[in-house]
Coordinates of C-alpha atoms (C1' of nucleotides) in Angstrom, one line a residue:
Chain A
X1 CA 45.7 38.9 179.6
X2 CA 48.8 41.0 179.5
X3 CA 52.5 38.8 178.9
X4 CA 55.1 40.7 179.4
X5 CA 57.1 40.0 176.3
X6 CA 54.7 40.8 174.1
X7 CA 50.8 41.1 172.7
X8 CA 50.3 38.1 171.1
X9 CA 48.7 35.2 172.9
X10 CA 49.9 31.5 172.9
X11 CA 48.4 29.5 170.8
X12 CA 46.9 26.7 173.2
X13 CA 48.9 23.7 172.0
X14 CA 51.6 26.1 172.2
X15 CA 54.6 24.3 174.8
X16 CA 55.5 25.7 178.1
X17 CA 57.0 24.2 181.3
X18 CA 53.3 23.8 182.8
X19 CA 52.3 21.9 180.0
X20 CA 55.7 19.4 179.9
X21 CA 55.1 18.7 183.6
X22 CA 51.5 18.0 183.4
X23 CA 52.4 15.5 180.9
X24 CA 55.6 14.1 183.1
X25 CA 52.9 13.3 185.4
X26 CA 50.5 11.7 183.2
X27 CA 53.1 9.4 181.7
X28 CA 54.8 8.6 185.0
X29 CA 51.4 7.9 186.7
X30 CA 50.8 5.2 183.6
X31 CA 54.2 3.6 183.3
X32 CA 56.7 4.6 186.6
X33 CA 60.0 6.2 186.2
X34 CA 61.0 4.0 183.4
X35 CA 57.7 5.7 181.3
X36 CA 59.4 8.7 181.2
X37 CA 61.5 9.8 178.6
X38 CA 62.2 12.6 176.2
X39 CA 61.1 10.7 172.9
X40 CA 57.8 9.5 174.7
X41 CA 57.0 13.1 176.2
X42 CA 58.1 14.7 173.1
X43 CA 55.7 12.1 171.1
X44 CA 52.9 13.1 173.5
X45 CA 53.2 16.6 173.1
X46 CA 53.0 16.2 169.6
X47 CA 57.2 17.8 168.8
X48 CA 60.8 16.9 169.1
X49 CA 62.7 16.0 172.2
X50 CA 64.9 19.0 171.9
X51 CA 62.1 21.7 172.3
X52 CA 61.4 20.4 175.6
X53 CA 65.0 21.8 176.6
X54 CA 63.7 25.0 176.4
X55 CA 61.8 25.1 179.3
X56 CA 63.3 22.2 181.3
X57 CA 67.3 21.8 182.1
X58 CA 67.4 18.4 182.1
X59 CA 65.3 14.8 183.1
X60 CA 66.0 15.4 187.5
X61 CA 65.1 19.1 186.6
X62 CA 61.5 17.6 185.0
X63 CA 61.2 15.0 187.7
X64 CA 61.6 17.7 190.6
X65 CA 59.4 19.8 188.8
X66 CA 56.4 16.8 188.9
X67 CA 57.2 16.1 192.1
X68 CA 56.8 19.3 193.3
X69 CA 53.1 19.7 191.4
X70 CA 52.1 17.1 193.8
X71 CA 53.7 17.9 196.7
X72 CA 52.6 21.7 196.7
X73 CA 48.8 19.9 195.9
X74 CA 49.1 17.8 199.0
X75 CA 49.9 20.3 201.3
X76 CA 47.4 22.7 200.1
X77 CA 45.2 20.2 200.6
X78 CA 45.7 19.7 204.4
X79 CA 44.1 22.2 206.6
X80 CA 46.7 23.7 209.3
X81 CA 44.7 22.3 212.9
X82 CA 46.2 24.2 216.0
X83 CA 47.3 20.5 217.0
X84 CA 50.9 20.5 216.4
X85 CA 51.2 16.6 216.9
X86 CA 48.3 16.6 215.1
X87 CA 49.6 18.8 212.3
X88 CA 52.7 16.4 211.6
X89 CA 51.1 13.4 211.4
X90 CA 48.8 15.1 208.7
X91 CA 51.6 16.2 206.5
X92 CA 53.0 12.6 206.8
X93 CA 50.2 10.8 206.3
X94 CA 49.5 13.1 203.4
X95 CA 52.9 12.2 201.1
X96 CA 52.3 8.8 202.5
X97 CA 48.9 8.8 200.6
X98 CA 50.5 11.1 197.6
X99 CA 53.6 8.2 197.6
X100 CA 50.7 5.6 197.3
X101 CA 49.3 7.5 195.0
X102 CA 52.4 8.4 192.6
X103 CA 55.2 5.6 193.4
X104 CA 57.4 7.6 191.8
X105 CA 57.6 10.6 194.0
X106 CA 59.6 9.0 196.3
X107 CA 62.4 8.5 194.2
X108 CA 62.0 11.9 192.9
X109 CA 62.2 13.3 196.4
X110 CA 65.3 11.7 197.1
X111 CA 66.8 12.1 194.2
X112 CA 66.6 16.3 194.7
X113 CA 68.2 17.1 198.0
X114 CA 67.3 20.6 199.3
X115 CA 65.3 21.2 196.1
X116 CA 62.0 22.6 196.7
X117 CA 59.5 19.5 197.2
X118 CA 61.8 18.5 200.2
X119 CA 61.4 22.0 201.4
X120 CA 58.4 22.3 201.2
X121 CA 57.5 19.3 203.7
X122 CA 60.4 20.4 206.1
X123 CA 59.0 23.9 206.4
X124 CA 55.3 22.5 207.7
X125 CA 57.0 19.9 209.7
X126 CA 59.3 22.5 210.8
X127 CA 56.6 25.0 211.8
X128 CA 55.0 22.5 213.7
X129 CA 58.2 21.1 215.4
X130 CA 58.7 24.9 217.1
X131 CA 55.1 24.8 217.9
X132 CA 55.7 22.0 219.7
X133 CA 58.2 23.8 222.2
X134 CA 61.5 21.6 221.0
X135 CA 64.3 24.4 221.8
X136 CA 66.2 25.8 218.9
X137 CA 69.1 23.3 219.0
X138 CA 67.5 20.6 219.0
X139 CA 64.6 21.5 216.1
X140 CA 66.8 20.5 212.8
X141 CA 67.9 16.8 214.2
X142 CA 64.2 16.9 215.2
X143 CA 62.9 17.8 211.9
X144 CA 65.6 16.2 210.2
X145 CA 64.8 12.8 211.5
X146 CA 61.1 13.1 210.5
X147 CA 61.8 14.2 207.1
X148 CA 64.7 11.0 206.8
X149 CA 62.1 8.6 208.2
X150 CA 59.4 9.9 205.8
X151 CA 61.4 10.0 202.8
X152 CA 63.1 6.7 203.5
X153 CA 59.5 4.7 203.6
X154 CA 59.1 6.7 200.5
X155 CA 62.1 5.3 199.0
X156 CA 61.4 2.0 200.0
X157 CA 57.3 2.1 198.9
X158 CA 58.9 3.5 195.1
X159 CA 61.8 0.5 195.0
X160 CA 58.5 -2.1 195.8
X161 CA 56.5 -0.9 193.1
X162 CA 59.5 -1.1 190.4
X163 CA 60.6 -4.4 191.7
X164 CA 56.8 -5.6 191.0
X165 CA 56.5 -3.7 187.8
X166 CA 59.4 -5.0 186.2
X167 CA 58.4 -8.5 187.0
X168 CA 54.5 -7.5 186.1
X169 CA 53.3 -8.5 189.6
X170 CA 51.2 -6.6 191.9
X171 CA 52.2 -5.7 195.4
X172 CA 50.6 -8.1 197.1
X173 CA 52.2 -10.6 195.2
X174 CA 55.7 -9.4 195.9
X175 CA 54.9 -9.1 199.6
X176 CA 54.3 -12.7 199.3
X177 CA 57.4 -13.3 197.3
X178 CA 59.5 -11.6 200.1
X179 CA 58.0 -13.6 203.1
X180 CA 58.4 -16.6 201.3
X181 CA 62.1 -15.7 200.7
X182 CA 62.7 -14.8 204.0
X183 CA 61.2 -18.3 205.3
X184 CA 63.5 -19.8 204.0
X185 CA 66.6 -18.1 205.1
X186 CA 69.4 -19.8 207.8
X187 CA 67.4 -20.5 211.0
X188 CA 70.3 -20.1 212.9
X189 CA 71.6 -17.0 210.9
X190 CA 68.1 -15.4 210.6
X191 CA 65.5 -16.0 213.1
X192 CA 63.9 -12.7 213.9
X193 CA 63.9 -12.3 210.0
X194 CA 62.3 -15.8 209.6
X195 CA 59.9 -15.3 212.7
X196 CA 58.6 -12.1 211.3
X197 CA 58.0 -13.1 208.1
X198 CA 55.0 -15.0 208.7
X199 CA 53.4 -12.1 210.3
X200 CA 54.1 -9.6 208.0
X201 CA 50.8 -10.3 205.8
X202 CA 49.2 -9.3 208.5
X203 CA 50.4 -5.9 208.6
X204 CA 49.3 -2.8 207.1
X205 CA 51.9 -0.6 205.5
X206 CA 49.8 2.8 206.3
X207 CA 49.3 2.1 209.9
X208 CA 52.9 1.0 210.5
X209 CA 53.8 3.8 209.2
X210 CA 52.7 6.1 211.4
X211 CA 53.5 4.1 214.5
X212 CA 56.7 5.1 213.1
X213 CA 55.8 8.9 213.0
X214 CA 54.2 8.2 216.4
X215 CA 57.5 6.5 217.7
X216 CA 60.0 9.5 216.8
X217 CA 56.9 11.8 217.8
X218 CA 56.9 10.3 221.6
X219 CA 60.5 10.0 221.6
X220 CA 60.5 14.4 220.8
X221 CA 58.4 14.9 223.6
X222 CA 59.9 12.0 226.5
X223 CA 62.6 13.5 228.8
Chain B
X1 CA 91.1 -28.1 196.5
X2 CA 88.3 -30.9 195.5
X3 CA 85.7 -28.8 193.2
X4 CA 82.2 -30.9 192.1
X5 CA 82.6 -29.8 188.7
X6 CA 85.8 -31.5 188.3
X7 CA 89.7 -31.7 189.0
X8 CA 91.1 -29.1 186.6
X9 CA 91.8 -25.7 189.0
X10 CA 91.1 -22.6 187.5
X11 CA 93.1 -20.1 186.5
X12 CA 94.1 -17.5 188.9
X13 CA 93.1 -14.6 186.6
X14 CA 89.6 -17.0 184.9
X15 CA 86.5 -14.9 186.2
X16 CA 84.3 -15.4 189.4
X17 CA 81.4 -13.7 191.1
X18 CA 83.8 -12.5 193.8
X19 CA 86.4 -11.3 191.3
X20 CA 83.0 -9.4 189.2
X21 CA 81.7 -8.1 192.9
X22 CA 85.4 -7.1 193.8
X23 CA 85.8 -5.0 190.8
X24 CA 82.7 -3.4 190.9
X25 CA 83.0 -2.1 194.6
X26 CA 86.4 0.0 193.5
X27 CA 84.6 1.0 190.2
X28 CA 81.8 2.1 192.5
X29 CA 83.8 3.6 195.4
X30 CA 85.6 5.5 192.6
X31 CA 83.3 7.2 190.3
X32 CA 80.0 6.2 191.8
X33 CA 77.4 4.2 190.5
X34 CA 77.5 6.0 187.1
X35 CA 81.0 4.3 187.2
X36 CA 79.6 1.5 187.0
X37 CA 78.8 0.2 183.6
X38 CA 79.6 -3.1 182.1
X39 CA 82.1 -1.7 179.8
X40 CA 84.0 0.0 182.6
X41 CA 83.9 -3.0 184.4
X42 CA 84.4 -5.5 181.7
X43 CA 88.1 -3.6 180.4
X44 CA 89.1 -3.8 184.0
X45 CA 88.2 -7.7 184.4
X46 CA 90.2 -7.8 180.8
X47 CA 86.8 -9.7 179.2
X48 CA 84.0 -8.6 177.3
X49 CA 80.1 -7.5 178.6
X50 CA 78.5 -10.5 177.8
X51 CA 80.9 -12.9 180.0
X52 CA 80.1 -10.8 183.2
X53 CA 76.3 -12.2 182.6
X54 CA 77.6 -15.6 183.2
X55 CA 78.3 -14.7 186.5
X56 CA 75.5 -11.8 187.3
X57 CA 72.0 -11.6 186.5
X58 CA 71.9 -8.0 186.0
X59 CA 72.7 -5.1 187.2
X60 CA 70.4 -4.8 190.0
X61 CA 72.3 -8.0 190.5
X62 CA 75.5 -7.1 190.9
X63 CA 75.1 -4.0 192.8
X64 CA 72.9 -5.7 195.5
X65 CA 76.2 -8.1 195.2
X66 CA 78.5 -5.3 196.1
X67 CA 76.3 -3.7 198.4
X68 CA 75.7 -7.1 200.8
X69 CA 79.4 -7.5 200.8
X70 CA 79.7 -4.1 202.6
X71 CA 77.2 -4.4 204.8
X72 CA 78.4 -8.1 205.2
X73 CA 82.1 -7.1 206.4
X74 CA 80.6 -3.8 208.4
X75 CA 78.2 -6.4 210.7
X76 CA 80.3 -8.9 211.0
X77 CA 82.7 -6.0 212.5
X78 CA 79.9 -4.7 215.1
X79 CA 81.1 -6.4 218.4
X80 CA 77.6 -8.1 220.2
X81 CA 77.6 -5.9 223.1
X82 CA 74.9 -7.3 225.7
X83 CA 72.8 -3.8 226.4
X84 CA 70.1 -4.1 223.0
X85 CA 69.9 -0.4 223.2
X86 CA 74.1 0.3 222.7
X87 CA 73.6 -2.6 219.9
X88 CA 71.2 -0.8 218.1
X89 CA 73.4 2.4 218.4
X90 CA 76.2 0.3 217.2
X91 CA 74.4 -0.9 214.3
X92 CA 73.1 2.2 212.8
X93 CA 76.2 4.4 213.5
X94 CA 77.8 0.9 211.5
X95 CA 76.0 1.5 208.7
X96 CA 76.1 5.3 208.5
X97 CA 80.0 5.0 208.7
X98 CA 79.7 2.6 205.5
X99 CA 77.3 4.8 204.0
X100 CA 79.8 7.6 204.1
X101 CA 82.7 5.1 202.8
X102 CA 80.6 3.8 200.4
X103 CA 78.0 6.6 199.2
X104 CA 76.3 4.3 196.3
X105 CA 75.1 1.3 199.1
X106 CA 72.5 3.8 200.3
X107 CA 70.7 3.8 196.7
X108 CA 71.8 -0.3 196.4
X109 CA 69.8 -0.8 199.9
X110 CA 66.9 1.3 198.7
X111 CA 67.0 -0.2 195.2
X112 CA 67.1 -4.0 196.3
X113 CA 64.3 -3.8 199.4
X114 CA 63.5 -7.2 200.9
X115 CA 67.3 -8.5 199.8
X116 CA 70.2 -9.8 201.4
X117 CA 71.9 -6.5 202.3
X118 CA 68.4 -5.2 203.8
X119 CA 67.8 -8.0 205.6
X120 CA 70.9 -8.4 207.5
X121 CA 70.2 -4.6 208.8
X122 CA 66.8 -6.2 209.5
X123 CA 67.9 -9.3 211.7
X124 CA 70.5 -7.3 213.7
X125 CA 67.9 -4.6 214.6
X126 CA 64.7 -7.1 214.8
X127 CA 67.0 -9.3 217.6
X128 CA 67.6 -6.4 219.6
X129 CA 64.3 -5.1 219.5
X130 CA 63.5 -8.4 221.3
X131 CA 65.7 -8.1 223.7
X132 CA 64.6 -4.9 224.3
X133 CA 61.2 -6.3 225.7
X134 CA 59.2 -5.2 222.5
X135 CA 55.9 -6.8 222.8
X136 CA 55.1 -9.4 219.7
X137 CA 52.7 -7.4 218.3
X138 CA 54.7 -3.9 218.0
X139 CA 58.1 -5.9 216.7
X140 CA 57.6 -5.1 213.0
X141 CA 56.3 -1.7 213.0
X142 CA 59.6 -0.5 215.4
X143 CA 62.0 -2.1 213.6
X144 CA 60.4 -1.2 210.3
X145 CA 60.4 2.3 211.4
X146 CA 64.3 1.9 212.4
X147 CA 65.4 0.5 208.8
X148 CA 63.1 3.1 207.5
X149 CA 65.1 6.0 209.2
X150 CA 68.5 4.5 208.6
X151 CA 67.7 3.5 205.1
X152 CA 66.3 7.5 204.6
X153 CA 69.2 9.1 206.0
X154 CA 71.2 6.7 203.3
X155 CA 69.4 7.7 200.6
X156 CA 69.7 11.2 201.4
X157 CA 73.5 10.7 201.7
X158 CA 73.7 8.8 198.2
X159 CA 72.2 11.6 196.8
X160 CA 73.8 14.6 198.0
X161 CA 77.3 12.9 197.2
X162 CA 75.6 12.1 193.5
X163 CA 74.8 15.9 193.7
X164 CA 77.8 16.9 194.4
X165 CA 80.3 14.8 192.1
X166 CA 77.8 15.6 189.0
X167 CA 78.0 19.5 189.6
X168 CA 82.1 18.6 190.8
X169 CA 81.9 19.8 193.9
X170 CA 82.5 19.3 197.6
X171 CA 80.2 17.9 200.0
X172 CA 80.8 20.9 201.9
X173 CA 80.7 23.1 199.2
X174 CA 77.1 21.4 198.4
X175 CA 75.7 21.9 202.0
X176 CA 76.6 25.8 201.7
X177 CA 75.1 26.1 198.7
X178 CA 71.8 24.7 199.6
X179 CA 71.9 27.1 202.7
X180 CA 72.2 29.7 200.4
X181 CA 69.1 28.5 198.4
X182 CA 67.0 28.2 201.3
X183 CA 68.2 31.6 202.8
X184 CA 67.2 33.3 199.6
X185 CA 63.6 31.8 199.9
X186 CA 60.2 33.5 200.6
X187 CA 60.1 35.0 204.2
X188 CA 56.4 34.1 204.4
X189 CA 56.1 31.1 203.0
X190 CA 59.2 29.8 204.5
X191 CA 60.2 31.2 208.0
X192 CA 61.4 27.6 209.6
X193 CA 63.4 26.6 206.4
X194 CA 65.0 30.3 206.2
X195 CA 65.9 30.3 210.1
X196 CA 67.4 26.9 209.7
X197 CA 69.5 27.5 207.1
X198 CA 71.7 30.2 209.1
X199 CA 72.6 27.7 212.1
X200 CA 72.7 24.3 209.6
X201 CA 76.6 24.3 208.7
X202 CA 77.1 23.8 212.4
X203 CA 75.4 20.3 212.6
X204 CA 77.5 17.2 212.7
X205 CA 75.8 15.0 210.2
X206 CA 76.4 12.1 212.1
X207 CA 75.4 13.3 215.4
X208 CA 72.3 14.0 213.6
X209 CA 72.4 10.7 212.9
X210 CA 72.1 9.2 215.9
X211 CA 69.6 12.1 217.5
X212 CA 67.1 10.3 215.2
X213 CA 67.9 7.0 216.3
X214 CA 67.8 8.0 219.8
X215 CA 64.6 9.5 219.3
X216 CA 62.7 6.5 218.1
X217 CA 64.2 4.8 221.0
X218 CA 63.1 6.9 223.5
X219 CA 59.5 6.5 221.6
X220 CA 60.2 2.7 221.7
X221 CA 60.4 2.6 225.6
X222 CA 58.1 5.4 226.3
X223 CA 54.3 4.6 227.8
Chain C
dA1 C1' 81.1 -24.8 181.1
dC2 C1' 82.6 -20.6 180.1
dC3 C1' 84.0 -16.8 177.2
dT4 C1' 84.0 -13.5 173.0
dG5 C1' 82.4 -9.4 170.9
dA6 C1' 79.4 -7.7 167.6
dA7 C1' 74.7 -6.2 167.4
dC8 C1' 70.1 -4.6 169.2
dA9 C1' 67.2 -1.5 171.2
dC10 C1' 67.2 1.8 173.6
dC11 C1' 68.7 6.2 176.5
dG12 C1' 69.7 11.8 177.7
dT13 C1' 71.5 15.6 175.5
dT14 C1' 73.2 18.8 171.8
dC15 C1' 73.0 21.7 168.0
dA16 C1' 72.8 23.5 163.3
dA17 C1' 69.0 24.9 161.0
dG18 C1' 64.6 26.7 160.6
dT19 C1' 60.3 30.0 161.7
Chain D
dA1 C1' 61.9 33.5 171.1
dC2 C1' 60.9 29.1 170.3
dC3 C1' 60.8 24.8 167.8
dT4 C1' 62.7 20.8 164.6
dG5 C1' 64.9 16.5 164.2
dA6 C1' 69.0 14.4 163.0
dA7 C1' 73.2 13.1 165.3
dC8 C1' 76.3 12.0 169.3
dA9 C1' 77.9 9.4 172.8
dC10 C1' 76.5 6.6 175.5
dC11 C1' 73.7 2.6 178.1
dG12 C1' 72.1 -2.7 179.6
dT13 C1' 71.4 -6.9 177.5
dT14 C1' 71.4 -10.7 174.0
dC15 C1' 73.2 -14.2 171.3
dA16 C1' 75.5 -16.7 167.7
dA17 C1' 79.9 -18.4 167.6
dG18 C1' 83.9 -20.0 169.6
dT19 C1' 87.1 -22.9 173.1

DNA sequence: ACCTGAACACCGTTCAAGT
DNA sequence: ACCTGAACACCGTTCAAGT
């Protein structure tokens, strides 16, 4: 294996920016945003907090970095079908399992406009929006309103699964907590709320979801 | 003024929830929500931390305070219009208008989901929805999938002006920066991203905006 | 009932000093 | 070039003590 700056190979324990993001992951997977911090990475990795800020700029710099690991995974894993409709509601359906997966994503993506996990979903949404036949000026409101609608469940699916962590409840639970709070809001103020609340048990999050997808993706192609 | 806790009137200057909320909307409309700490906000209200927790729970608290009496004033400003589809328009183009006023309500909505704030977004939409001949069984999922757009473009928003301020720059100055980024991308991995790029500083966010609400519209009363 | 302000248990980040 | 670890400048939150 040749290295460019010099002969010697890296000890294995030896740090590098791979290494720090695997463990990002690891520790974010376990404990959520909160899990993550220099003195628990640094203890992991067995050294101080400031070697980390040799190979990472800062903690959104590290969080964009594990959120990209697992974006560039999940596209990778979906196989490009000749389907353009069929395409996008792949790529959605695959960060909505990866957001499902790793709560913390969505924050991550949200919190690193323009970076490159964000690109990286626009470009195969993108791709498939021209495939589609949507002329030029309307493609970026087209793919910008996918991409918003995505990251925004995203958002929400990440503040749902601090909210019940914090309060060491599980989603269900909090679902329950919700509709219960809503039930009891102003009848006069609040119906739809109130009327709405008893069905949301009923509901589930993955398949409203991409009625959502399939909402904006009907809306693309109506006149 | 008769008060249940007893006959002595307060003090003009004693503290309140609305004088805590009050203060914490210009400390957040002025530095952002890093601006808000309880120190800041504590020398301002001329107290020290630990009164503010009479009032407020936390902080989650007290920005989800702030952020439902934004959302509060800007609904209570959208005139009831009788066509469900111009009241959704209204709504939405409502909120974005706050969003851009008040950049740090798009992370407060995200970061307090199933609250007050949320839920007034909620009602508004979930009555027009109704009106707009929704059957029963589709309700949730479309207005889910509205709040989810509106709340994504918000977070977005939040976070490019977060962007922005922490690098001290311009909003515009941001936008060009990230078309420069994408521009200098791969040219095989990223052909839609690198095309965009070139014609994106001619969008009007807002019209945007509303493209995307239109959109799931057209999907909402599309066979 | 309401307020004070010191103290606690953390953060991210920096930086002189080492190898 | 890369790592160490103490130190800096903060946080949110708590709580005994006051009025």
């Amino acid at each position: 294996m040749v290295r460019k700056s010099g002969g010697t190979p890296r000890r294995e324990a030896s740090l590098s920016r791979e290494r720090i993001v695997d463990a990002s992951i690891k520790l974010l997977d376990a404990s959520g945003e909160a899990g993550l911090t220099f003195r628990a990475l640094s203890e992991r990795l067995a050294t101080g907090p400031g070697a980390i800020y040799w190979h990472v700029a800062d903690k959104i710099d590290l969080m964009t970095a594990a959120c990209d690991a697992i974006v560039e995974r999940t596209m990778a894993d979906i196989v490009p079908g000749t389907d353009p409709r069929g395409a996008i509601r792949a790529v959605a359906l695959g960060i909505f399992d990866a957001m499902a997966a790793h709560p913390w994503i969505g924050s991550a993506l949200t919190m690193a406009p323009g970076q490159l996990p964000a690109v990286r979903i626009l470009e195969r949404l993108g791709q498939s929006v021209v495939a589609l036949g949507v002329p030029e000026e309307r493609q970026w409101a087209t793919v910008s309103a996918l991409l918003s609608y995505i990251l925004g469940v995203g958002g929400q699916n990440a503040a749902n699964m601090q909210f019940a962590r914090a309060k060491d409840i599980h989603r269900q639970a909090f679902l329950a907590e919700v509709a219960a709070t809503w039930s009891a809001l102003d009848a006069d103020a609040f119906p739809f709320t109130r009327a709405i609340a008893e069905r949301m048990s009923t509901h589930d999050d993955r398949e409203d979801f991409l009625t959502g997808i399939d909402l904006i993706l009907a809306g693309i192609t109506s006149p």
